[in-house]
Amino acid sequence: MPKVKSEKKSREHTARVKQGVCFNTQVGQHILKNPLVVKTMLEKAALRPTDTVLEIGPGTGNMTVKILENVKKVVACEIDPRLAAELQKRVQGTPMQRKLQLMVGDVLKVEQLPFFDICVANLPYQISSPIVFKLLLHRPFFRCAVLMFQREFAHRLVAKPGDKLYCRLSVNTQLLARVDLLMKVGKNNFKPPPKVESNVVRIEPKNPPPAINFTEWDGLVRIGFLRKNKTLGAAFKNNSVLEMLEKNYRIHCSLTNETLPEDFSLKDMINELLQKNGFSDKRARTMDMDDFLALLHLFNSNGIHFA
């Protein structure tokens, strides 16, 4: 039996080499081969002739060439120099060549993304979460992003309080953007097929963004979802959480020239705030955005900070 598996893997490898590129699935190289899926993604992006489009993970350029036909410029970020060379070769000597800007390297390590109006991407799934936040915290604002994700990840983005998949990712994304599931995409639309099903998602940043400090917000939400089934009263008894908050609180007091009594206990102070304001028995998995905003305001107005 192991021999059969080995022979199958060998045949698949040979077939990919014959095609000119050996795809590395460990870094998420699953090339979207269905032109109808590409066409639908670009229709949902509502591209304009004046647009600059950011494409992350263009691969061999099946989607890139279609985008180039409809826009002013494409900035394509590709981590694999072999695939970048394939894409360069594909447009060489055509009118599309001057409209393509290739960035070879890890997009997550780029300090500041270049300007773009729209982002369209069939993403390597292992970088889904950091890419979402890199995009949502990018300035100036872009119109929208149409992105391919693993299906479960896509459902986490749109999950509501009480849903099984509701998590920190859900709350943070929905704070900063409107998110819509557009279409399901089966495994066989990719070469080689991934092990999971996929979904195309449209993300539209809220402009202007909510007037809160995102680092503070994320610090609070992170604590809430450390154990999302625990009550907030229990979550804020965690020693490492209390240690971090006490350090911040003492900095706040020194900046505002407040003197703390010798028997001061931040643990008691937090417990009292949570109980008096009806938060002690709440659980993060059932809290909506307004609940988290009210809790952040309660803590901040009492000198408790998360950044």
PDB file of C-alpha atoms in Angstrom:
ATOM      1  CA  MET A   1       0.000   0.000   0.000  1.00  0.00           C
ATOM      2  CA  PRO A   2       2.705   2.611   0.846  1.00  0.00           C
ATOM      3  CA  LYS A   3       4.268   1.860  -2.561  1.00  0.00           C
ATOM      4  CA  VAL A   4       1.019   2.835  -4.360  1.00  0.00           C
ATOM      5  CA  LYS A   5       0.910   6.145  -2.465  1.00  0.00           C
ATOM      6  CA  SER A   6       4.541   6.792  -3.312  1.00  0.00           C
ATOM      7  CA  GLU A   7       3.931   6.076  -7.014  1.00  0.00           C
ATOM      8  CA  LYS A   8       0.875   8.405  -7.018  1.00  0.00           C
ATOM      9  CA  LYS A   9       2.896  11.242  -5.432  1.00  0.00           C
ATOM     10  CA  SER A  10       5.670  10.668  -7.952  1.00  0.00           C
ATOM     11  CA  ARG A  11       3.202  10.867 -10.881  1.00  0.00           C
ATOM     12  CA  GLU A  12       1.689  14.093  -9.510  1.00  0.00           C
ATOM     13  CA  HIS A  13       5.155  15.603  -9.110  1.00  0.00           C
ATOM     14  CA  THR A  14       6.138  14.609 -12.662  1.00  0.00           C
ATOM     15  CA  ALA A  15       2.928  16.113 -14.064  1.00  0.00           C
ATOM     16  CA  ARG A  16       3.615  19.412 -12.301  1.00  0.00           C
ATOM     17  CA  VAL A  17       7.225  19.510 -13.504  1.00  0.00           C
ATOM     18  CA  LYS A  18       6.010  18.932 -17.080  1.00  0.00           C
ATOM     19  CA  GLN A  19       3.753  21.972 -16.690  1.00  0.00           C
ATOM     20  CA  GLY A  20       6.874  24.017 -15.951  1.00  0.00           C
ATOM     21  CA  VAL A  21       6.243  24.804 -12.263  1.00  0.00           C
ATOM     22  CA  CYS A  22       6.329  22.526  -9.220  1.00  0.00           C
ATOM     23  CA  PHE A  23       3.823  24.033  -6.768  1.00  0.00           C
ATOM     24  CA  ASN A  24       4.733  24.181  -3.088  1.00  0.00           C
ATOM     25  CA  THR A  25       1.458  23.427  -1.256  1.00  0.00           C
ATOM     26  CA  GLN A  26       3.180  23.933   2.119  1.00  0.00           C
ATOM     27  CA  VAL A  27       3.230  27.680   1.466  1.00  0.00           C
ATOM     28  CA  GLY A  28      -0.326  27.650   0.101  1.00  0.00           C
ATOM     29  CA  GLN A  29       0.388  27.397  -3.643  1.00  0.00           C
ATOM     30  CA  HIS A  30      -2.978  26.231  -4.959  1.00  0.00           C
ATOM     31  CA  ILE A  31      -3.511  27.930  -8.318  1.00  0.00           C
ATOM     32  CA  LEU A  32      -7.080  28.953  -9.171  1.00  0.00           C
ATOM     33  CA  LYS A  33      -7.718  27.361 -12.575  1.00  0.00           C
ATOM     34  CA  ASN A  34     -11.477  27.874 -13.148  1.00  0.00           C
ATOM     35  CA  PRO A  35     -11.972  30.964 -15.380  1.00  0.00           C
ATOM     36  CA  LEU A  36     -15.613  31.322 -14.250  1.00  0.00           C
ATOM     37  CA  VAL A  37     -14.534  31.763 -10.610  1.00  0.00           C
ATOM     38  CA  VAL A  38     -11.927  34.339 -11.687  1.00  0.00           C
ATOM     39  CA  LYS A  39     -14.568  36.160 -13.792  1.00  0.00           C
ATOM     40  CA  THR A  40     -17.053  36.260 -10.874  1.00  0.00           C
ATOM     41  CA  MET A  41     -14.420  37.536  -8.422  1.00  0.00           C
ATOM     42  CA  LEU A  42     -13.507  40.386 -10.777  1.00  0.00           C
ATOM     43  CA  GLU A  43     -17.179  41.262 -11.388  1.00  0.00           C
ATOM     44  CA  LYS A  44     -17.745  41.466  -7.617  1.00  0.00           C
ATOM     45  CA  ALA A  45     -14.711  43.746  -7.294  1.00  0.00           C
ATOM     46  CA  ALA A  46     -16.351  46.197  -9.764  1.00  0.00           C
ATOM     47  CA  LEU A  47     -13.027  47.204 -11.314  1.00  0.00           C
ATOM     48  CA  ARG A  48     -12.645  50.594 -13.009  1.00  0.00           C
ATOM     49  CA  PRO A  49     -10.228  51.543 -15.816  1.00  0.00           C
ATOM     50  CA  THR A  50      -8.558  54.068 -13.467  1.00  0.00           C
ATOM     51  CA  ASP A  51      -7.951  51.537 -10.661  1.00  0.00           C
ATOM     52  CA  THR A  52      -4.695  50.337  -9.169  1.00  0.00           C
ATOM     53  CA  VAL A  53      -5.218  46.771  -7.970  1.00  0.00           C
ATOM     54  CA  LEU A  54      -3.192  44.948  -5.319  1.00  0.00           C
ATOM     55  CA  GLU A  55      -2.994  41.190  -5.944  1.00  0.00           C
ATOM     56  CA  ILE A  56      -1.428  38.997  -3.249  1.00  0.00           C
ATOM     57  CA  GLY A  57      -0.165  35.599  -4.386  1.00  0.00           C
ATOM     58  CA  PRO A  58      -0.706  35.931  -8.167  1.00  0.00           C
ATOM     59  CA  GLY A  59       0.889  32.521  -8.853  1.00  0.00           C
ATOM     60  CA  THR A  60       1.246  31.942 -12.588  1.00  0.00           C
ATOM     61  CA  GLY A  61      -1.029  34.904 -13.357  1.00  0.00           C
ATOM     62  CA  ASN A  62      -4.376  33.381 -14.399  1.00  0.00           C
ATOM     63  CA  MET A  63      -6.221  36.133 -12.556  1.00  0.00           C
ATOM     64  CA  THR A  64      -3.525  38.794 -13.017  1.00  0.00           C
ATOM     65  CA  VAL A  65      -3.842  38.930 -16.816  1.00  0.00           C
ATOM     66  CA  LYS A  66      -7.627  39.308 -16.553  1.00  0.00           C
ATOM     67  CA  ILE A  67      -7.226  42.182 -14.079  1.00  0.00           C
ATOM     68  CA  LEU A  68      -4.597  43.862 -16.271  1.00  0.00           C
ATOM     69  CA  GLU A  69      -7.087  43.946 -19.166  1.00  0.00           C
ATOM     70  CA  ASN A  70      -9.464  46.096 -17.118  1.00  0.00           C
ATOM     71  CA  VAL A  71      -7.421  48.456 -14.959  1.00  0.00           C
ATOM     72  CA  LYS A  72      -4.675  51.087 -15.016  1.00  0.00           C
ATOM     73  CA  LYS A  73      -2.129  49.125 -12.934  1.00  0.00           C
ATOM     74  CA  VAL A  74      -1.623  45.895 -10.971  1.00  0.00           C
ATOM     75  CA  VAL A  75       0.787  45.589  -8.039  1.00  0.00           C
ATOM     76  CA  ALA A  76       1.392  41.834  -7.675  1.00  0.00           C
ATOM     77  CA  CYS A  77       3.058  40.541  -4.473  1.00  0.00           C
ATOM     78  CA  GLU A  78       4.589  37.073  -4.934  1.00  0.00           C
ATOM     79  CA  ILE A  79       6.808  35.306  -2.385  1.00  0.00           C
ATOM     80  CA  ASP A  80       8.120  32.682  -4.846  1.00  0.00           C
ATOM     81  CA  PRO A  81      10.691  34.033  -7.344  1.00  0.00           C
ATOM     82  CA  ARG A  82       9.957  31.134  -9.746  1.00  0.00           C
ATOM     83  CA  LEU A  83       6.277  32.047 -10.002  1.00  0.00           C
ATOM     84  CA  ALA A  84       7.142  35.740 -10.261  1.00  0.00           C
ATOM     85  CA  ALA A  85       9.402  34.892 -13.220  1.00  0.00           C
ATOM     86  CA  GLU A  86       6.575  32.881 -14.852  1.00  0.00           C
ATOM     87  CA  LEU A  87       4.217  35.843 -14.511  1.00  0.00           C
ATOM     88  CA  GLN A  88       6.824  38.269 -15.872  1.00  0.00           C
ATOM     89  CA  LYS A  89       7.365  35.949 -18.855  1.00  0.00           C
ATOM     90  CA  ARG A  90       3.619  35.736 -19.451  1.00  0.00           C
ATOM     91  CA  VAL A  91       3.175  39.494 -19.980  1.00  0.00           C
ATOM     92  CA  GLN A  92       6.542  40.183 -21.610  1.00  0.00           C
ATOM     93  CA  GLY A  93       6.237  41.949 -24.960  1.00  0.00           C
ATOM     94  CA  THR A  94       2.521  42.698 -24.467  1.00  0.00           C
ATOM     95  CA  PRO A  95       0.796  46.028 -23.650  1.00  0.00           C
ATOM     96  CA  MET A  96       0.171  44.559 -20.159  1.00  0.00           C
ATOM     97  CA  GLN A  97       3.883  44.554 -19.292  1.00  0.00           C
ATOM     98  CA  ARG A  98       4.047  48.282 -18.482  1.00  0.00           C
ATOM     99  CA  LYS A  99       0.915  48.020 -16.271  1.00  0.00           C
ATOM    100  CA  LEU A 100       2.369  45.300 -14.015  1.00  0.00           C
ATOM    101  CA  GLN A 101       4.492  46.082 -10.952  1.00  0.00           C
ATOM    102  CA  LEU A 102       5.934  42.928  -9.378  1.00  0.00           C
ATOM    103  CA  MET A 103       6.946  42.845  -5.715  1.00  0.00           C
ATOM    104  CA  VAL A 104       8.895  39.665  -4.923  1.00  0.00           C
ATOM    105  CA  GLY A 105       8.981  38.758  -1.233  1.00  0.00           C
ATOM    106  CA  ASP A 106       6.824  38.209   1.852  1.00  0.00           C
ATOM    107  CA  VAL A 107       3.950  40.705   1.806  1.00  0.00           C
ATOM    108  CA  LEU A 108       3.639  40.463   5.610  1.00  0.00           C
ATOM    109  CA  LYS A 109       7.154  41.880   5.966  1.00  0.00           C
ATOM    110  CA  VAL A 110       6.404  44.918   3.804  1.00  0.00           C
ATOM    111  CA  GLU A 111       6.224  47.816   6.261  1.00  0.00           C
ATOM    112  CA  GLN A 112       3.889  49.932   4.124  1.00  0.00           C
ATOM    113  CA  LEU A 113       1.859  48.531   1.243  1.00  0.00           C
ATOM    114  CA  PRO A 114       1.853  50.674  -1.913  1.00  0.00           C
ATOM    115  CA  PHE A 115      -1.258  52.688  -2.809  1.00  0.00           C
ATOM    116  CA  PHE A 116      -4.161  50.642  -4.238  1.00  0.00           C
ATOM    117  CA  ASP A 117      -7.901  51.091  -4.873  1.00  0.00           C
ATOM    118  CA  ILE A 118      -8.945  47.419  -4.780  1.00  0.00           C
ATOM    119  CA  CYS A 119      -7.361  44.227  -3.480  1.00  0.00           C
ATOM    120  CA  VAL A 120      -8.132  40.937  -5.242  1.00  0.00           C
ATOM    121  CA  ALA A 121      -6.419  37.739  -4.125  1.00  0.00           C
ATOM    122  CA  ASN A 122      -6.445  33.965  -3.943  1.00  0.00           C
ATOM    123  CA  LEU A 123      -4.525  34.002  -0.667  1.00  0.00           C
ATOM    124  CA  PRO A 124      -2.220  31.394   0.853  1.00  0.00           C
ATOM    125  CA  TYR A 125      -4.604  30.303   3.623  1.00  0.00           C
ATOM    126  CA  GLN A 126      -1.990  30.263   6.397  1.00  0.00           C
ATOM    127  CA  ILE A 127      -1.596  34.051   6.199  1.00  0.00           C
ATOM    128  CA  SER A 128      -5.339  34.841   6.082  1.00  0.00           C
ATOM    129  CA  SER A 129      -5.685  36.492   9.493  1.00  0.00           C
ATOM    130  CA  PRO A 130      -2.571  38.741   9.409  1.00  0.00           C
ATOM    131  CA  ILE A 131      -3.393  39.808   5.838  1.00  0.00           C
ATOM    132  CA  VAL A 132      -6.949  40.823   6.789  1.00  0.00           C
ATOM    133  CA  PHE A 133      -5.644  43.150   9.511  1.00  0.00           C
ATOM    134  CA  LYS A 134      -2.752  44.438   7.432  1.00  0.00           C
ATOM    135  CA  LEU A 135      -5.342  45.483   4.839  1.00  0.00           C
ATOM    136  CA  LEU A 136      -7.854  46.925   7.328  1.00  0.00           C
ATOM    137  CA  LEU A 137      -5.223  49.035   9.086  1.00  0.00           C
ATOM    138  CA  HIS A 138      -3.786  50.255   5.761  1.00  0.00           C
ATOM    139  CA  ARG A 139      -4.041  53.963   4.936  1.00  0.00           C
ATOM    140  CA  PRO A 140      -5.190  55.599   2.718  1.00  0.00           C
ATOM    141  CA  PHE A 141      -8.440  53.624   2.553  1.00  0.00           C
ATOM    142  CA  PHE A 142      -9.160  51.294  -0.360  1.00  0.00           C
ATOM    143  CA  ARG A 143     -12.668  50.665  -1.790  1.00  0.00           C
ATOM    144  CA  CYS A 144     -12.917  46.939  -1.167  1.00  0.00           C
ATOM    145  CA  ALA A 145     -11.080  43.613  -1.129  1.00  0.00           C
ATOM    146  CA  VAL A 146     -12.370  40.448  -2.828  1.00  0.00           C
ATOM    147  CA  LEU A 147     -10.476  37.541  -1.288  1.00  0.00           C
ATOM    148  CA  MET A 148     -10.462  33.740  -1.387  1.00  0.00           C
ATOM    149  CA  PHE A 149     -10.324  32.072   2.037  1.00  0.00           C
ATOM    150  CA  GLN A 150     -10.681  28.637   3.565  1.00  0.00           C
ATOM    151  CA  ARG A 151     -14.432  28.200   4.157  1.00  0.00           C
ATOM    152  CA  GLU A 152     -14.269  27.988   7.959  1.00  0.00           C
ATOM    153  CA  PHE A 153     -12.136  31.141   8.125  1.00  0.00           C
ATOM    154  CA  ALA A 154     -14.628  32.983   5.878  1.00  0.00           C
ATOM    155  CA  HIS A 155     -17.477  31.961   8.192  1.00  0.00           C
ATOM    156  CA  ARG A 156     -15.523  33.206  11.221  1.00  0.00           C
ATOM    157  CA  LEU A 157     -15.321  36.649   9.586  1.00  0.00           C
ATOM    158  CA  VAL A 158     -19.132  36.962   9.446  1.00  0.00           C
ATOM    159  CA  ALA A 159     -20.060  34.994  12.619  1.00  0.00           C
ATOM    160  CA  LYS A 160     -22.468  36.658  15.068  1.00  0.00           C
ATOM    161  CA  PRO A 161     -22.611  36.534  18.897  1.00  0.00           C
ATOM    162  CA  GLY A 162     -23.681  33.059  20.018  1.00  0.00           C
ATOM    163  CA  ASP A 163     -22.474  31.348  16.810  1.00  0.00           C
ATOM    164  CA  LYS A 164     -20.077  28.438  17.258  1.00  0.00           C
ATOM    165  CA  LEU A 165     -17.429  30.188  15.107  1.00  0.00           C
ATOM    166  CA  TYR A 166     -17.791  33.639  16.755  1.00  0.00           C
ATOM    167  CA  CYS A 167     -14.344  34.731  17.943  1.00  0.00           C
ATOM    168  CA  ARG A 168     -11.898  37.619  18.298  1.00  0.00           C
ATOM    169  CA  LEU A 169     -11.420  37.642  14.505  1.00  0.00           C
ATOM    170  CA  SER A 170     -15.197  38.124  14.010  1.00  0.00           C
ATOM    171  CA  VAL A 171     -15.441  41.063  16.423  1.00  0.00           C
ATOM    172  CA  ASN A 172     -12.307  42.835  15.190  1.00  0.00           C
ATOM    173  CA  THR A 173     -13.126  42.481  11.494  1.00  0.00           C
ATOM    174  CA  GLN A 174     -16.730  43.617  11.906  1.00  0.00           C
ATOM    175  CA  LEU A 175     -15.580  46.630  13.939  1.00  0.00           C
ATOM    176  CA  LEU A 176     -13.460  47.845  11.017  1.00  0.00           C
ATOM    177  CA  ALA A 177     -15.358  46.603   7.955  1.00  0.00           C
ATOM    178  CA  ARG A 178     -18.512  45.319   6.340  1.00  0.00           C
ATOM    179  CA  VAL A 179     -18.016  41.663   5.347  1.00  0.00           C
ATOM    180  CA  ASP A 180     -20.099  39.624   2.861  1.00  0.00           C
ATOM    181  CA  LEU A 181     -19.817  35.986   1.804  1.00  0.00           C
ATOM    182  CA  LEU A 182     -20.013  35.957  -2.016  1.00  0.00           C
ATOM    183  CA  MET A 183     -19.643  32.383  -3.232  1.00  0.00           C
ATOM    184  CA  LYS A 184     -18.533  28.846  -2.331  1.00  0.00           C
ATOM    185  CA  VAL A 185     -15.599  27.420  -4.283  1.00  0.00           C
ATOM    186  CA  GLY A 186     -14.941  23.661  -4.350  1.00  0.00           C
ATOM    187  CA  LYS A 187     -11.510  22.000  -4.125  1.00  0.00           C
ATOM    188  CA  ASN A 188     -11.456  20.975  -7.795  1.00  0.00           C
ATOM    189  CA  ASN A 189     -11.268  24.602  -8.945  1.00  0.00           C
ATOM    190  CA  PHE A 190      -7.605  24.637  -7.875  1.00  0.00           C
ATOM    191  CA  LYS A 191      -4.403  23.027  -9.120  1.00  0.00           C
ATOM    192  CA  PRO A 192      -3.338  21.085  -7.095  1.00  0.00           C
ATOM    193  CA  PRO A 193      -6.639  20.748  -5.132  1.00  0.00           C
ATOM    194  CA  PRO A 194      -6.366  21.856  -1.457  1.00  0.00           C
ATOM    195  CA  LYS A 195      -7.668  19.670   1.373  1.00  0.00           C
ATOM    196  CA  VAL A 196     -10.369  22.189   2.317  1.00  0.00           C
ATOM    197  CA  GLU A 197     -13.333  23.949   0.686  1.00  0.00           C
ATOM    198  CA  SER A 198     -13.124  27.681   0.015  1.00  0.00           C
ATOM    199  CA  ASN A 199     -15.235  30.852  -0.033  1.00  0.00           C
ATOM    200  CA  VAL A 200     -14.897  34.207  -1.733  1.00  0.00           C
ATOM    201  CA  VAL A 201     -15.459  37.145   0.631  1.00  0.00           C
ATOM    202  CA  ARG A 202     -15.918  40.864  -0.002  1.00  0.00           C
ATOM    203  CA  ILE A 203     -14.494  43.208   2.671  1.00  0.00           C
ATOM    204  CA  GLU A 204     -15.338  46.916   2.598  1.00  0.00           C
ATOM    205  CA  PRO A 205     -13.510  49.077   5.185  1.00  0.00           C
ATOM    206  CA  LYS A 206     -15.608  51.462   7.255  1.00  0.00           C
ATOM    207  CA  ASN A 207     -14.643  54.998   6.255  1.00  0.00           C
ATOM    208  CA  PRO A 208     -14.331  56.870   8.538  1.00  0.00           C
ATOM    209  CA  PRO A 209     -13.280  54.133  10.978  1.00  0.00           C
ATOM    210  CA  PRO A 210     -14.739  53.955  14.511  1.00  0.00           C
ATOM    211  CA  ALA A 211     -13.182  56.600  16.774  1.00  0.00           C
ATOM    212  CA  ILE A 212     -11.406  54.208  19.138  1.00  0.00           C
ATOM    213  CA  ASN A 213      -7.829  53.122  19.783  1.00  0.00           C
ATOM    214  CA  PHE A 214      -7.666  49.751  17.973  1.00  0.00           C
ATOM    215  CA  THR A 215      -4.705  48.525  20.071  1.00  0.00           C
ATOM    216  CA  GLU A 216      -6.741  49.142  23.266  1.00  0.00           C
ATOM    217  CA  TRP A 217      -9.810  47.507  21.729  1.00  0.00           C
ATOM    218  CA  ASP A 218      -7.888  44.425  20.573  1.00  0.00           C
ATOM    219  CA  GLY A 219      -6.218  44.108  23.987  1.00  0.00           C
ATOM    220  CA  LEU A 220      -9.640  43.918  25.672  1.00  0.00           C
ATOM    221  CA  VAL A 221     -11.155  41.550  23.094  1.00  0.00           C
ATOM    222  CA  ARG A 222      -8.096  39.274  23.312  1.00  0.00           C
ATOM    223  CA  ILE A 223      -8.607  38.874  27.099  1.00  0.00           C
ATOM    224  CA  GLY A 224     -12.325  38.224  26.612  1.00  0.00           C
ATOM    225  CA  PHE A 225     -11.691  35.451  24.077  1.00  0.00           C
ATOM    226  CA  LEU A 226      -8.771  33.764  25.894  1.00  0.00           C
ATOM    227  CA  ARG A 227     -11.459  31.405  27.196  1.00  0.00           C
ATOM    228  CA  LYS A 228     -14.579  32.539  25.388  1.00  0.00           C
ATOM    229  CA  ASN A 229     -16.895  30.308  27.462  1.00  0.00           C
ATOM    230  CA  LYS A 230     -15.601  31.727  30.755  1.00  0.00           C
ATOM    231  CA  THR A 231     -17.347  34.673  32.365  1.00  0.00           C
ATOM    232  CA  LEU A 232     -15.585  38.041  32.244  1.00  0.00           C
ATOM    233  CA  GLY A 233     -15.388  37.881  36.035  1.00  0.00           C
ATOM    234  CA  ALA A 234     -13.244  34.749  35.710  1.00  0.00           C
ATOM    235  CA  ALA A 235     -11.220  36.027  32.716  1.00  0.00           C
ATOM    236  CA  PHE A 236     -10.084  39.113  34.656  1.00  0.00           C
ATOM    237  CA  LYS A 237      -8.820  36.995  37.571  1.00  0.00           C
ATOM    238  CA  ASN A 238      -6.055  35.565  35.368  1.00  0.00           C
ATOM    239  CA  ASN A 239      -2.698  36.444  36.989  1.00  0.00           C
ATOM    240  CA  SER A 240      -0.864  37.454  33.790  1.00  0.00           C
ATOM    241  CA  VAL A 241      -3.825  39.642  32.740  1.00  0.00           C
ATOM    242  CA  LEU A 242      -3.892  41.357  36.154  1.00  0.00           C
ATOM    243  CA  GLU A 243      -0.123  41.847  36.105  1.00  0.00           C
ATOM    244  CA  MET A 244      -0.274  43.599  32.703  1.00  0.00           C
ATOM    245  CA  LEU A 245      -3.262  45.772  33.677  1.00  0.00           C
ATOM    246  CA  GLU A 246      -1.716  46.752  37.027  1.00  0.00           C
ATOM    247  CA  LYS A 247       1.490  47.858  35.298  1.00  0.00           C
ATOM    248  CA  ASN A 248      -0.576  50.023  32.905  1.00  0.00           C
ATOM    249  CA  TYR A 249      -2.710  51.367  35.758  1.00  0.00           C
ATOM    250  CA  ARG A 250       0.347  52.444  37.783  1.00  0.00           C
ATOM    251  CA  ILE A 251       1.737  54.244  34.699  1.00  0.00           C
ATOM    252  CA  HIS A 252      -1.640  56.001  34.299  1.00  0.00           C
ATOM    253  CA  CYS A 253      -1.591  57.070  37.968  1.00  0.00           C
ATOM    254  CA  SER A 254       1.960  58.408  37.742  1.00  0.00           C
ATOM    255  CA  LEU A 255       1.041  60.456  34.652  1.00  0.00           C
ATOM    256  CA  THR A 256      -2.033  61.914  36.375  1.00  0.00           C
ATOM    257  CA  ASN A 257      -0.249  62.435  39.745  1.00  0.00           C
ATOM    258  CA  GLU A 258      -2.593  60.076  41.580  1.00  0.00           C
ATOM    259  CA  THR A 259      -1.326  58.362  44.727  1.00  0.00           C
ATOM    260  CA  LEU A 260      -2.417  54.773  45.352  1.00  0.00           C
ATOM    261  CA  PRO A 261      -3.250  53.617  48.899  1.00  0.00           C
ATOM    262  CA  GLU A 262      -0.976  50.908  50.296  1.00  0.00           C
ATOM    263  CA  ASP A 263      -3.767  48.331  50.383  1.00  0.00           C
ATOM    264  CA  PHE A 264      -4.807  49.043  46.757  1.00  0.00           C
ATOM    265  CA  SER A 265      -5.936  45.964  44.791  1.00  0.00           C
ATOM    266  CA  LEU A 266      -6.614  46.293  41.068  1.00  0.00           C
ATOM    267  CA  LYS A 267      -8.214  42.834  41.154  1.00  0.00           C
ATOM    268  CA  ASP A 268     -10.850  44.098  43.618  1.00  0.00           C
ATOM    269  CA  MET A 269     -11.346  47.297  41.613  1.00  0.00           C
ATOM    270  CA  ILE A 270     -11.967  45.373  38.352  1.00  0.00           C
ATOM    271  CA  ASN A 271     -14.262  42.893  40.079  1.00  0.00           C
ATOM    272  CA  GLU A 272     -16.338  45.748  41.527  1.00  0.00           C
ATOM    273  CA  LEU A 273     -16.562  47.553  38.138  1.00  0.00           C
ATOM    274  CA  LEU A 274     -17.683  44.364  36.375  1.00  0.00           C
ATOM    275  CA  GLN A 275     -20.292  43.517  39.021  1.00  0.00           C
ATOM    276  CA  LYS A 276     -21.743  47.036  39.351  1.00  0.00           C
ATOM    277  CA  ASN A 277     -22.134  47.388  35.569  1.00  0.00           C
ATOM    278  CA  GLY A 278     -23.568  43.948  34.823  1.00  0.00           C
ATOM    279  CA  PHE A 279     -20.521  42.511  33.056  1.00  0.00           C
ATOM    280  CA  SER A 280     -19.284  40.002  35.627  1.00  0.00           C
ATOM    281  CA  ASP A 281     -21.414  37.089  34.369  1.00  0.00           C
ATOM    282  CA  LYS A 282     -21.235  37.946  30.652  1.00  0.00           C
ATOM    283  CA  ARG A 283     -19.267  35.710  28.275  1.00  0.00           C
ATOM    284  CA  ALA A 284     -17.330  36.966  25.234  1.00  0.00           C
ATOM    285  CA  ARG A 285     -19.051  34.440  22.943  1.00  0.00           C
ATOM    286  CA  THR A 286     -22.418  36.175  23.476  1.00  0.00           C
ATOM    287  CA  MET A 287     -21.219  39.804  23.550  1.00  0.00           C
ATOM    288  CA  ASP A 288     -21.810  42.058  20.545  1.00  0.00           C
ATOM    289  CA  MET A 289     -19.781  45.052  19.430  1.00  0.00           C
ATOM    290  CA  ASP A 290     -21.779  47.507  21.569  1.00  0.00           C
ATOM    291  CA  ASP A 291     -21.102  45.371  24.657  1.00  0.00           C
ATOM    292  CA  PHE A 292     -17.340  45.456  24.013  1.00  0.00           C
ATOM    293  CA  LEU A 293     -17.414  49.206  23.302  1.00  0.00           C
ATOM    294  CA  ALA A 294     -19.288  49.860  26.560  1.00  0.00           C
ATOM    295  CA  LEU A 295     -16.838  47.659  28.498  1.00  0.00           C
ATOM    296  CA  LEU A 296     -13.806  49.403  26.968  1.00  0.00           C
ATOM    297  CA  HIS A 297     -15.281  52.814  27.839  1.00  0.00           C
ATOM    298  CA  LEU A 298     -15.950  51.619  31.413  1.00  0.00           C
ATOM    299  CA  PHE A 299     -12.348  50.483  31.896  1.00  0.00           C
ATOM    300  CA  ASN A 300     -10.715  53.480  30.163  1.00  0.00           C
ATOM    301  CA  SER A 301     -12.805  56.025  32.089  1.00  0.00           C
ATOM    302  CA  ASN A 302     -11.556  54.413  35.300  1.00  0.00           C
ATOM    303  CA  GLY A 303      -7.884  54.566  34.218  1.00  0.00           C
ATOM    304  CA  ILE A 304      -7.593  50.906  33.156  1.00  0.00           C
ATOM    305  CA  HIS A 305      -5.822  50.544  29.799  1.00  0.00           C
ATOM    306  CA  PHE A 306      -4.927  47.661  27.519  1.00  0.00           C
ATOM    307  CA  ALA A 307      -2.059  49.199  25.552  1.00  0.00           C
TER     308      ALA A 307
END
